[in-house]
Coordinates of C-alpha atoms in Angstrom, one line a residue:
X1 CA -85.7 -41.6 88.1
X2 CA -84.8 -41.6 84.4
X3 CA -84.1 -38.4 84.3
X4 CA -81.5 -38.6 86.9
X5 CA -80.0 -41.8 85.4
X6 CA -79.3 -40.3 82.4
X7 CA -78.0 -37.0 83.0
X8 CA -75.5 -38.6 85.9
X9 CA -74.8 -41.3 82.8
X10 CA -73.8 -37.8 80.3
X11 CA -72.3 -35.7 82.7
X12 CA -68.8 -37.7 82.0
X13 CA -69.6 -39.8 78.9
X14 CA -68.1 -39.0 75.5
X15 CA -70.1 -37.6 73.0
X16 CA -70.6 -40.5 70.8
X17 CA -72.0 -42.2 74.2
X18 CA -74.0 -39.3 74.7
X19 CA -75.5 -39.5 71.1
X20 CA -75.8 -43.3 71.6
X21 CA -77.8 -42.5 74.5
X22 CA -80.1 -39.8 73.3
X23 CA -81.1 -41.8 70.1
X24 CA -81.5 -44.8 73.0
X25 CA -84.2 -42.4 75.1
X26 CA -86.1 -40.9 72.5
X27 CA -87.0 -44.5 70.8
X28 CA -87.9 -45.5 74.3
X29 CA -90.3 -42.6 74.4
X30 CA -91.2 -42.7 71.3
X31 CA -91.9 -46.5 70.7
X32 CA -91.3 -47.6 74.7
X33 CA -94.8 -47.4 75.7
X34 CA -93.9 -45.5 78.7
X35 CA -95.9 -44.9 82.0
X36 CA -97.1 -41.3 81.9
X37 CA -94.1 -40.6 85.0
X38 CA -91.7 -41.8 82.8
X39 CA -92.7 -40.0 79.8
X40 CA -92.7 -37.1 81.4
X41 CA -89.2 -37.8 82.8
X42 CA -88.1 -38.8 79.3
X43 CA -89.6 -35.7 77.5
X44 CA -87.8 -33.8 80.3
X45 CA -83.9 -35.2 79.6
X46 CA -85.1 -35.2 75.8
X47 CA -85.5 -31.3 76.2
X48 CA -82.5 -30.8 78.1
X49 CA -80.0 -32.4 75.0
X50 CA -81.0 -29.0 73.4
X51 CA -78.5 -28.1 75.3
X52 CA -75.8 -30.9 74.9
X53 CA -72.4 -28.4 73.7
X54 CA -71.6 -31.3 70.8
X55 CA -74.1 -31.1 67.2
X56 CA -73.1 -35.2 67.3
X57 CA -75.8 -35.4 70.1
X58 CA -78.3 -33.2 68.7
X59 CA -77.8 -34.3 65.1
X60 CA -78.5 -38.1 66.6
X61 CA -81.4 -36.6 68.6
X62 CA -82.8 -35.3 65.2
X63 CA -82.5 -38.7 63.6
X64 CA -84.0 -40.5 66.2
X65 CA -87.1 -38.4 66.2
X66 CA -87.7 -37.0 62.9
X67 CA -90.0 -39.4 61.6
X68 CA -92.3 -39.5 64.2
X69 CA -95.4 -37.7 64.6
X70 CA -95.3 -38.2 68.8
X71 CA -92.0 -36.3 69.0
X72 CA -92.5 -33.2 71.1
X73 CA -93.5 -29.8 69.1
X74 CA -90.8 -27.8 71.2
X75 CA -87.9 -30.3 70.5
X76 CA -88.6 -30.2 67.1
X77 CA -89.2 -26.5 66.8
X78 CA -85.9 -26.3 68.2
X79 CA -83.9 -28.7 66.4
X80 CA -85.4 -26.9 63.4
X81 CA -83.5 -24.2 64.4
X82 CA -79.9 -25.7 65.3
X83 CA -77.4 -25.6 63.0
X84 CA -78.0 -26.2 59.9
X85 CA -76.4 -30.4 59.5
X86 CA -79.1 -30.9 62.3
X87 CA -81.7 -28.3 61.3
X88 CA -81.6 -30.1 57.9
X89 CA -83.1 -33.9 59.4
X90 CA -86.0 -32.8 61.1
X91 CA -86.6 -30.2 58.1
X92 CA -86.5 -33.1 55.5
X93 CA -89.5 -35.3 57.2
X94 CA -90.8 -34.1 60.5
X95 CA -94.3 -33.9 60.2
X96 CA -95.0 -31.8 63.2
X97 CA -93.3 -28.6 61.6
X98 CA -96.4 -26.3 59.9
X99 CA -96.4 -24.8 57.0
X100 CA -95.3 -21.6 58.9
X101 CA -92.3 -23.3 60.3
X102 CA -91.1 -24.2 57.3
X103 CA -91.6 -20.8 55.8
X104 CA -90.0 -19.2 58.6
X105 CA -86.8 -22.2 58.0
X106 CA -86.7 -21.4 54.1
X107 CA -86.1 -17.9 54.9
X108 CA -83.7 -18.1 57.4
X109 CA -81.9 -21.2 55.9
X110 CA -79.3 -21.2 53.3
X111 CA -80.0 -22.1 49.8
X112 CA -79.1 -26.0 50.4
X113 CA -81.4 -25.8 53.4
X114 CA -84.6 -24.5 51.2
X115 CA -83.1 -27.9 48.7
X116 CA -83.9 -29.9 51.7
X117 CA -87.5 -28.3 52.0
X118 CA -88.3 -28.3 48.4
X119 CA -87.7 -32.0 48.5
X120 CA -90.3 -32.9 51.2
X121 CA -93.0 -35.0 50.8
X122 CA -96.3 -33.6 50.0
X123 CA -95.4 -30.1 50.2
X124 CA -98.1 -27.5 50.7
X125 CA -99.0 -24.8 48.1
X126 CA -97.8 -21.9 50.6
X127 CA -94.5 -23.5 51.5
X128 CA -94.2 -24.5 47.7
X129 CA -95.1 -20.7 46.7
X130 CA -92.4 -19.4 49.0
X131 CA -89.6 -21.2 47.9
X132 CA -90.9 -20.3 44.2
X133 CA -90.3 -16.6 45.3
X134 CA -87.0 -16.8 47.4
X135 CA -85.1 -20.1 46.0
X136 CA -82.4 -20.3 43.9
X137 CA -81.9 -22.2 40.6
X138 CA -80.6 -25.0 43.0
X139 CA -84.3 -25.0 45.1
X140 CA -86.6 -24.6 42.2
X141 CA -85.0 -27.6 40.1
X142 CA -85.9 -30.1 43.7
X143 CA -89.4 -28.4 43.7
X144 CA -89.6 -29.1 40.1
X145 CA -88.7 -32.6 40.7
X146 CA -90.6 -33.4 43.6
X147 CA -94.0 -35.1 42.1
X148 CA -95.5 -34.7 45.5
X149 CA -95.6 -30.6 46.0
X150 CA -98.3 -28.7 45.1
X151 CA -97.4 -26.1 42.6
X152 CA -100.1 -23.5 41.5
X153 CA -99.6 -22.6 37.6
X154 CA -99.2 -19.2 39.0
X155 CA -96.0 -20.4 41.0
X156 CA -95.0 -22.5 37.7
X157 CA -95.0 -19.1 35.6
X158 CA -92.8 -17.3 38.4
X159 CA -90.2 -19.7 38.4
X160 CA -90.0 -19.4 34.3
X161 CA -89.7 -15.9 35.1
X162 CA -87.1 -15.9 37.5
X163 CA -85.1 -19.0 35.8
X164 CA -86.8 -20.0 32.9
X165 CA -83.3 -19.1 31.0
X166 CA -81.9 -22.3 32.4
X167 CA -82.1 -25.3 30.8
X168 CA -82.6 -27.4 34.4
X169 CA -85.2 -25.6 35.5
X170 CA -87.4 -26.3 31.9
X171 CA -86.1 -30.3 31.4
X172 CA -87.3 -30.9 35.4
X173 CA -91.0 -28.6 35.0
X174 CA -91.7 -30.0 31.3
X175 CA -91.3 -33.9 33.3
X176 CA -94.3 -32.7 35.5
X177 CA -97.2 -34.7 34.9
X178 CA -99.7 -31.6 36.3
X179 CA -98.1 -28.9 34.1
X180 CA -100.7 -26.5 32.9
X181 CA -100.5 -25.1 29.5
X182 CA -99.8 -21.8 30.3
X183 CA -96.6 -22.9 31.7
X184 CA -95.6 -25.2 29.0
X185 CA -96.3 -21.6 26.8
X186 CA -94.3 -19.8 29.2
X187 CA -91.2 -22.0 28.9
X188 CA -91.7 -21.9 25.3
X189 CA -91.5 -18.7 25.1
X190 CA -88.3 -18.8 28.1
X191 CA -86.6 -20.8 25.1
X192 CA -86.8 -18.4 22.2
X193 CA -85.7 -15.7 24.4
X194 CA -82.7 -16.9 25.1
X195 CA -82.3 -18.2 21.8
X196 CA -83.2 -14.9 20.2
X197 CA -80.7 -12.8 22.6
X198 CA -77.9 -15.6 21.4
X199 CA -78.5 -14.8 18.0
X200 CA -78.8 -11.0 18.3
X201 CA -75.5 -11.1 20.5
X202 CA -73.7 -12.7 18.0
X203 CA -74.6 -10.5 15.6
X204 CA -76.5 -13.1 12.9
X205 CA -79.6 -10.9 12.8
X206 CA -81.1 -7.6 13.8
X207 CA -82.8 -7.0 16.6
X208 CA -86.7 -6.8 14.7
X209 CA -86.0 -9.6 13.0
X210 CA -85.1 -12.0 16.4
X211 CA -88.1 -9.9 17.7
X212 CA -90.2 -11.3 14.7
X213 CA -89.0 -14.3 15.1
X214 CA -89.9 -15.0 18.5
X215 CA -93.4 -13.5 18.1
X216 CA -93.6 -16.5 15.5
X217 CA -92.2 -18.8 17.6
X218 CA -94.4 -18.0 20.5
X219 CA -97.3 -18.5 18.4
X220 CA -96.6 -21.7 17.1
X221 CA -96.0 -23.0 21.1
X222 CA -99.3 -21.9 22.0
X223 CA -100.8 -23.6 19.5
X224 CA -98.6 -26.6 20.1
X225 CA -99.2 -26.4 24.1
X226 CA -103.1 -26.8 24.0
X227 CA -102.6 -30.5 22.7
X228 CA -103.5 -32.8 25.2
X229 CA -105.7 -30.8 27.2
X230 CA -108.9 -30.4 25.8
X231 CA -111.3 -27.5 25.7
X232 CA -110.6 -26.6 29.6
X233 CA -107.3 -26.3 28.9
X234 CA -107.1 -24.2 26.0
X235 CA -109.9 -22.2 27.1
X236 CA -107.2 -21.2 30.2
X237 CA -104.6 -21.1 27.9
X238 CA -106.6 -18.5 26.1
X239 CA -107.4 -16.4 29.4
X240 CA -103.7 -16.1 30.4
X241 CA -102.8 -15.3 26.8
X242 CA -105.1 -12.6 27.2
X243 CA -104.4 -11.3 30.3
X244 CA -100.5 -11.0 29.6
X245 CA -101.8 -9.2 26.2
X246 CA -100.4 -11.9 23.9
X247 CA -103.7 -13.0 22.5
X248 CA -103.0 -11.6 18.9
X249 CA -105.1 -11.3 16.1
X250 CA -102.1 -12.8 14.2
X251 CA -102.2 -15.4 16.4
X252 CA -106.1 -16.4 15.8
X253 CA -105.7 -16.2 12.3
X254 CA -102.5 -18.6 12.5
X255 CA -105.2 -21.0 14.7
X256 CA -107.5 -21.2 11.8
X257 CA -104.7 -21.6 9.0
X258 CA -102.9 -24.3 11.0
X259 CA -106.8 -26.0 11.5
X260 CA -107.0 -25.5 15.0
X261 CA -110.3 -24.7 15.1
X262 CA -110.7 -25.1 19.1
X263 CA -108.1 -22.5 20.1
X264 CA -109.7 -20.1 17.6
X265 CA -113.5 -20.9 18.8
X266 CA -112.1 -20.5 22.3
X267 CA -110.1 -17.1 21.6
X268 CA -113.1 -15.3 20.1
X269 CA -115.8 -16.6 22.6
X270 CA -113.0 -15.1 25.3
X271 CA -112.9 -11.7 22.5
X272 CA -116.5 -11.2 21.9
X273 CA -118.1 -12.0 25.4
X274 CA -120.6 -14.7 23.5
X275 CA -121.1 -18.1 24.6
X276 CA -119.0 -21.3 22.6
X277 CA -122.0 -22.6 20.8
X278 CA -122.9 -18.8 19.1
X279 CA -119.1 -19.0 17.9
X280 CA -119.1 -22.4 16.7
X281 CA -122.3 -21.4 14.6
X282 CA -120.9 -18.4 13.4
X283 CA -117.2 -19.8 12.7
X284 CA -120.0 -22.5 10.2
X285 CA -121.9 -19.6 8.2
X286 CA -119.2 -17.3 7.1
X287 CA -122.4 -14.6 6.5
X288 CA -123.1 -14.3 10.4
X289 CA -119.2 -14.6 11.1
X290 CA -118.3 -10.9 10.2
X291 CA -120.4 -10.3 13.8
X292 CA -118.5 -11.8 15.7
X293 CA -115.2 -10.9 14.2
X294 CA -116.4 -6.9 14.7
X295 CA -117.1 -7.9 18.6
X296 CA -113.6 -9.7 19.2
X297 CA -112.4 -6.8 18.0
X298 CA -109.9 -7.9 15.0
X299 CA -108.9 -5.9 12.3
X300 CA -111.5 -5.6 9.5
X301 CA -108.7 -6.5 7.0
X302 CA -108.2 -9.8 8.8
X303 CA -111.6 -10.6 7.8
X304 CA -112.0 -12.0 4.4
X305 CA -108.7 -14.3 5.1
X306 CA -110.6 -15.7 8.3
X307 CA -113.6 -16.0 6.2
X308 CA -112.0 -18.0 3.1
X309 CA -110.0 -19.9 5.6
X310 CA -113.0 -21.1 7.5
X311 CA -114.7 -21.9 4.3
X312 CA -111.9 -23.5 3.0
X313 CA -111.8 -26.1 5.8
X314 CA -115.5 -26.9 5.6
X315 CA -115.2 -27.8 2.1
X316 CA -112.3 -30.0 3.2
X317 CA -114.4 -31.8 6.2
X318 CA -117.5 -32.0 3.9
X319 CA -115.3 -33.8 0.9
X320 CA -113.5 -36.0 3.4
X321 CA -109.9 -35.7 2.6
X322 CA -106.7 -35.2 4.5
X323 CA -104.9 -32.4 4.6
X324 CA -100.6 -33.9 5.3
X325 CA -99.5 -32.2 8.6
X326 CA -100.2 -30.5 12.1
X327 CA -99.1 -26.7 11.0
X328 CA -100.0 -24.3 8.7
X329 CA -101.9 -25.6 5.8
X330 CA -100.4 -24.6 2.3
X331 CA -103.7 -25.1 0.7
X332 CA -106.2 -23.1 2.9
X333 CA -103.3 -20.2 2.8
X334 CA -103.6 -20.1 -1.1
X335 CA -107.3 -19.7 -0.9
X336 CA -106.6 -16.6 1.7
X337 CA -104.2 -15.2 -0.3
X338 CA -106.3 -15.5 -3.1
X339 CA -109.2 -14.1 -1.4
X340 CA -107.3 -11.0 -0.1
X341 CA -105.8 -10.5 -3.5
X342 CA -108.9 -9.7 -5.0
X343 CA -109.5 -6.8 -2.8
X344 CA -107.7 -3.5 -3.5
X345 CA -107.7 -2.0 -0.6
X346 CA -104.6 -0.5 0.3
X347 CA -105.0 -2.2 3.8
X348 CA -104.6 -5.7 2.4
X349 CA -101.1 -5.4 2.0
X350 CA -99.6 -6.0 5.6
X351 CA -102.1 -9.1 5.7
X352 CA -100.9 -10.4 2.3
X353 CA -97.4 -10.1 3.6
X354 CA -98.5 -12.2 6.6
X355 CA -100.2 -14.2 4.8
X356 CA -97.2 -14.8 2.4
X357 CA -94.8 -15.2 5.7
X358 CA -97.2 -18.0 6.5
X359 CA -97.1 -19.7 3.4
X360 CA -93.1 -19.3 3.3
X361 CA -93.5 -21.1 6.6
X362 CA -95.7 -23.8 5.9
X363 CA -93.5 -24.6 2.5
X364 CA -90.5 -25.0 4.9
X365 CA -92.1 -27.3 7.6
X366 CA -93.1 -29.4 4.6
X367 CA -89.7 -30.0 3.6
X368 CA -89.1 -30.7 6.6
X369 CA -91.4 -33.6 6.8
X370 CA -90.1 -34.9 3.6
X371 CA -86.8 -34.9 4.3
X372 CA -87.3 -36.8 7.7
X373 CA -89.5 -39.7 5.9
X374 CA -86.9 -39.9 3.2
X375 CA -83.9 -40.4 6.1
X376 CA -86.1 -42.4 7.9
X377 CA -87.0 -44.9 5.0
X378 CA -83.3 -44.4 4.2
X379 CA -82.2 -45.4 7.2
X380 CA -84.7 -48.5 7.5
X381 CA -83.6 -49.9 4.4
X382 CA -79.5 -49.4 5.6
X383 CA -80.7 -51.2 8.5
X384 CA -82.2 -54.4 6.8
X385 CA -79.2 -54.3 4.2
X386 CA -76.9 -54.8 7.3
X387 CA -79.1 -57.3 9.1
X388 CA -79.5 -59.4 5.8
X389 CA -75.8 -59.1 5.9
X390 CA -74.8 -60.1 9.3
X391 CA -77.5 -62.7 8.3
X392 CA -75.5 -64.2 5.5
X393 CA -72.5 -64.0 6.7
X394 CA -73.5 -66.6 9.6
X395 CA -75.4 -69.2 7.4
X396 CA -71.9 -68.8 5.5
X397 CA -70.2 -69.7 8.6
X398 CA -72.6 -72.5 9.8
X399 CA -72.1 -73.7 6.0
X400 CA -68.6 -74.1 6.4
X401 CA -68.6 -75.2 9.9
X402 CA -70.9 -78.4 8.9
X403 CA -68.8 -79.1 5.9
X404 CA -65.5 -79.3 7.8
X405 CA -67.2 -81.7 10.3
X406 CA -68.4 -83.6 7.5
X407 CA -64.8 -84.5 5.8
X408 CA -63.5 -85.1 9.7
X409 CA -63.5 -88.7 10.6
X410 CA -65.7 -89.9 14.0
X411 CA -64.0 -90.9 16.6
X412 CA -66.4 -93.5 17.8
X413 CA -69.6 -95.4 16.4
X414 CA -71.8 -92.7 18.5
X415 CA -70.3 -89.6 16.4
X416 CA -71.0 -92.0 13.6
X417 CA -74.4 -92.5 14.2
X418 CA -75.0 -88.9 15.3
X419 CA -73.1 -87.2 11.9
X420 CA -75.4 -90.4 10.2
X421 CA -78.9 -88.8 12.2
X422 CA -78.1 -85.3 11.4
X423 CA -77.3 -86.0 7.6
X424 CA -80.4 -88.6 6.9
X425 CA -82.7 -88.0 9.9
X426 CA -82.5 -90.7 13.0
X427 CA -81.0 -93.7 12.7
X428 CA -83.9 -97.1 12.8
X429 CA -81.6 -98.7 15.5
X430 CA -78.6 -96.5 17.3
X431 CA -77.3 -99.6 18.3
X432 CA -76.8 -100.7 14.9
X433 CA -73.8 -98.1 12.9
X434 CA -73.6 -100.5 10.2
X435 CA -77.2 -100.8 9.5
X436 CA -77.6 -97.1 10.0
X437 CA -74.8 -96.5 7.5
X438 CA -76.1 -99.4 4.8
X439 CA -79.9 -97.2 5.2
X440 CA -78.5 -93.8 4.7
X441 CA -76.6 -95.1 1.5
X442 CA -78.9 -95.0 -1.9
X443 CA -80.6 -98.0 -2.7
X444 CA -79.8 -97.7 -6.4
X445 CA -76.0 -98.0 -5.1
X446 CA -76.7 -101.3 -3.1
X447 CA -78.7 -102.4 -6.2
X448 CA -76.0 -102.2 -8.4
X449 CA -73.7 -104.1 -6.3
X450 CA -76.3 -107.1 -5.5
X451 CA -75.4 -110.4 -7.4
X452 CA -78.6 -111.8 -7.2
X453 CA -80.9 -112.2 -10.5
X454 CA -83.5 -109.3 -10.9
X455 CA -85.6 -108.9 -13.9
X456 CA -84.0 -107.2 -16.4
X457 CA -85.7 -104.4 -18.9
X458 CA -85.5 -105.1 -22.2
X459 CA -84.7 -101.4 -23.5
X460 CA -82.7 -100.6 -20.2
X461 CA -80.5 -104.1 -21.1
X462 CA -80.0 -102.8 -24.7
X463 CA -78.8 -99.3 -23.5
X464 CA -76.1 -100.5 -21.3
X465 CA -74.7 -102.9 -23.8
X466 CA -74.6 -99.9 -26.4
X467 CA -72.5 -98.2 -23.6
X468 CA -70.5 -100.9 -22.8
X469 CA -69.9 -102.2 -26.6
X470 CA -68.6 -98.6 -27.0
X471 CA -65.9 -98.7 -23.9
X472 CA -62.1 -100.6 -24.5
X473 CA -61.7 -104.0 -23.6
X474 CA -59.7 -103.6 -21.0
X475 CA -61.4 -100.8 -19.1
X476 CA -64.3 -103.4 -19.7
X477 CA -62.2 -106.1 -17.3
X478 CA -61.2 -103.6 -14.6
X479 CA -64.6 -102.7 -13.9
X480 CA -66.0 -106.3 -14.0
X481 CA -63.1 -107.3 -11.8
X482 CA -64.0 -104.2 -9.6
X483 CA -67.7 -105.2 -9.0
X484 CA -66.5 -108.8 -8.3
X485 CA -64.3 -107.2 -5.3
X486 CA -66.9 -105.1 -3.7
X487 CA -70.0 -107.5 -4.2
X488 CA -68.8 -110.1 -1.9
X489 CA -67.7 -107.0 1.1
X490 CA -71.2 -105.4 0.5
X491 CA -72.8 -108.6 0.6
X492 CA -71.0 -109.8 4.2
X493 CA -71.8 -105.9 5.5
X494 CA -75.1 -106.7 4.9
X495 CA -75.1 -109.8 6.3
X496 CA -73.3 -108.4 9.4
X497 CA -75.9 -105.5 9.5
X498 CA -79.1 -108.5 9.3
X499 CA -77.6 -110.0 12.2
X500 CA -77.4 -107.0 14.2
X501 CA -80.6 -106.5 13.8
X502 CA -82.1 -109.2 15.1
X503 CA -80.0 -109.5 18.1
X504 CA -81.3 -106.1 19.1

């Protein structure tokens, strides 16, 4: 019965009423708690949209059932394979497509429609590895960003090698929260490769030296990407390293310069085939350490820099100080160059030039450090200049601001009282300005002014008339004259004020 409904309600509806109607019929099946008849029915006219001639029917089809776990596996299997604005919906979040589906849609699709994949939530390793092999730049940046895809670190490492010259494709795998160390290496390395062939194209330095350069540079990021991980992690990072032949012996003897003890104990457990703790006893007695330097199979000329090294930082540990920084340490260099200088073999000399290379290199990264806690400190004291400044420059203003307000008169007894209570402190009674004015006024001022008879110091009595024996006569009368004025007005403010006072 449905089924005849609707396809007699299509057969001369537009297609936005079709699309209306299609979205309508698959919520009813999806949600409608159908009879078993009328699913079937439903499931029936939801199969035959597939062929609906307008992509506005299908596309809403796609919406309505894209989310849903119940939708039909062949409707969505189809729509997965429409064109591509409806292909895209049930791509994005159907959960009945398999990992083989999705394949099979990454490489039929076009590059936005792998995007759309990519993006999906929770996305299997396979589906994740193929789009790692076949995407574009576009496709690899979404997989990047999407925190829900699995992503082996041997996926991680292909997509450095396919894209790892673009800057998008580093900024959105170094944001990962699961990036292994070999990858962080990897896009290390990605950097001064692309850096070096800049330089080398412009024609700043040769081609060994950029090569040098980047050899260096790698080095210092693997030591730099085992931060943070533990002894797992740089024990892996040590395996890949290995296994892409770019475990060095230059770069185990920069590990034990630079103090980073763990990558070297790691890298010559890995070399010799013994176990960690065998290492770690050897890397302690520099007598049993020539051993295991023979079975990692370094150079023999390496070995009396390694050893003074080593010894150099146990005497460092057992003395308790600090060596400044995280790279190469100046002063355990100095005591390898010092211990390599002593010997004449003519094989010392490339390992005193690496050594001095080192040392050039620590020197620099020192200066470096200097000369950013010299800004810094700099800057921090430009800083609290200006604040104090700014700081100033508004008690200034609220200065001025109180003292204009003070030589304005109030325009009511309130103002009065309030200009009286910010000046002195609150007022005894605010319904009293007079009294409030007469407290806030000195008392040696009311004093003087009072006519009645106080006692009278001898000394203080003898001053004043010296003063006042001193003064013209007739400045003398203007001043008594004056105080017989005001006495009399003071004397009926105050009077005025007592009265207040006890009306309140």
């Amino acid at each position: 019965m449905i089924i005849r409904e609707f396809l007699a309600f299509t057969q001369n509806a537009s297609a936005s009423r079709r699309a209306e109607a299609s979205a309508a019929l698959a919520r009813a099946y999806l949600y409608g708690g159908l009879t078993a008849d009328d699913a079937w029915e439903a499931k029936t006219a939801l199969l035959a949209l597939l062929d609906d001639p307008s992509p506005v029917v299908r596309r809403a089809l796609a919406e309505a059932c894209a989310a849903s776990a119940r939708t039909p596996r062949p409707l969505v299997v189809a729509l997965s394979c429409d064109a591509p604005e409806v292909a895209r919906v049930v791509l994005a979040r159907s959960p009945v497509l398999t990992d083989a589906d999705l394949v099979d849609a990454a490489a039929l699709g076009d590059e936005t429609t792998r995007a759309v994949i990519a993006g999906r939530h929770h996305l299997s390793h396979a589906v994740s590895g193929a789009l790692a092999e076949i995407g574009d730049l576009e496709t690899l940046v979404v997989l990047a960003k999407n925190p829900t895809a699995k992503i082996t670190a041997g996926r991680m490492l292909r997509m450095v090698e396919r894209c790892g010259a673009e800057a998008p494709l580093r900024e959105a795998l170094l944001a990962r929260a699961d990036l292994p160390p070999e990858v962080h290496h990897a896009i290390g390395l990605a950097v001064a490769r692309a850096l070096s062939d800049f330089v080398t194209r412009r024609g700043w330095l040769g081609a060994e030296r950029c090569d040098r350069m980047s050899r260096e540079t790698g080095e210092r990021v693997a030591l730099e990407a085992c931060a943070g991980f533990g002894a797992a992690g740089v024990a892996r990072l040590v395996t890949h390293l290995r296994t892409s032949r770019q475990l060095t012996a230059g770069l185990i003897l920069r590990a034990v310069l630079s103090g980073r003890t763990d990558f070297a104990l790691a890298a010559l457990a890995d070399l010799s085939g013994q176990d960690h703790a065998a290492v770690a006893r050897a890397m302690r007695d520099t007598r049993t350490f020539a051993d295991v330097h023979a079975r990692a199979g370094l150079p023999p000329a390496l070995l009396p820099a390694m050893q003074a090294a080593l010894s150099a930082w146990q005497d460092v540990a057992c003395r308790g100080t600090s060596i400044r920084g995280v790279g190469l340490s100046r002063r355990i260099i100095e005591c390898a160059i010092t211990a390599c200088g002593a010997l004449p073999d003519a094989d010392m000399q490339p390992v005193l030039a690496l050594l001095n290379r080192y040392e050039a290199e620590a020197a620099r990264d020192e200066a470096r450090e200097v000369a950013r806690r010299i800004a810094a400190e700099a800057l921090a004291r430009e800083t609290a200049r200006r604040d104090a400044h700014a700081a100033d420059a508004a008690w200034r203003s609220a200065l001025e601001s109180q003292r204009r307000t003070a030589f304005e008169a109030p325009a009511s007894a309130a103002e009065t009282v309030a200009l009286v209570e910010d000046r002195t402190g609150p007022a005894a009674d605010t319904h009293n300005p007079v009294g409030a004015i007469l407290d806030a006024l000195p008392e040696q001022i009311l004093a003087w002014y009072r006519t009645d008879e106080r006692p009278v110091d001898p000394e203080e009595q003898a001053a004043t008339d010296a003063v006042l024996d001193g003064l013209g006569e007739s400045l003398l009368d203007h001043f008594r004259a004056s105080r017989s004025l005001v006495a009399p007005v003071l004397e009926e403010i105050g009077a005025d004020a007592k009265a207040a006072r006890i009306a309140a």
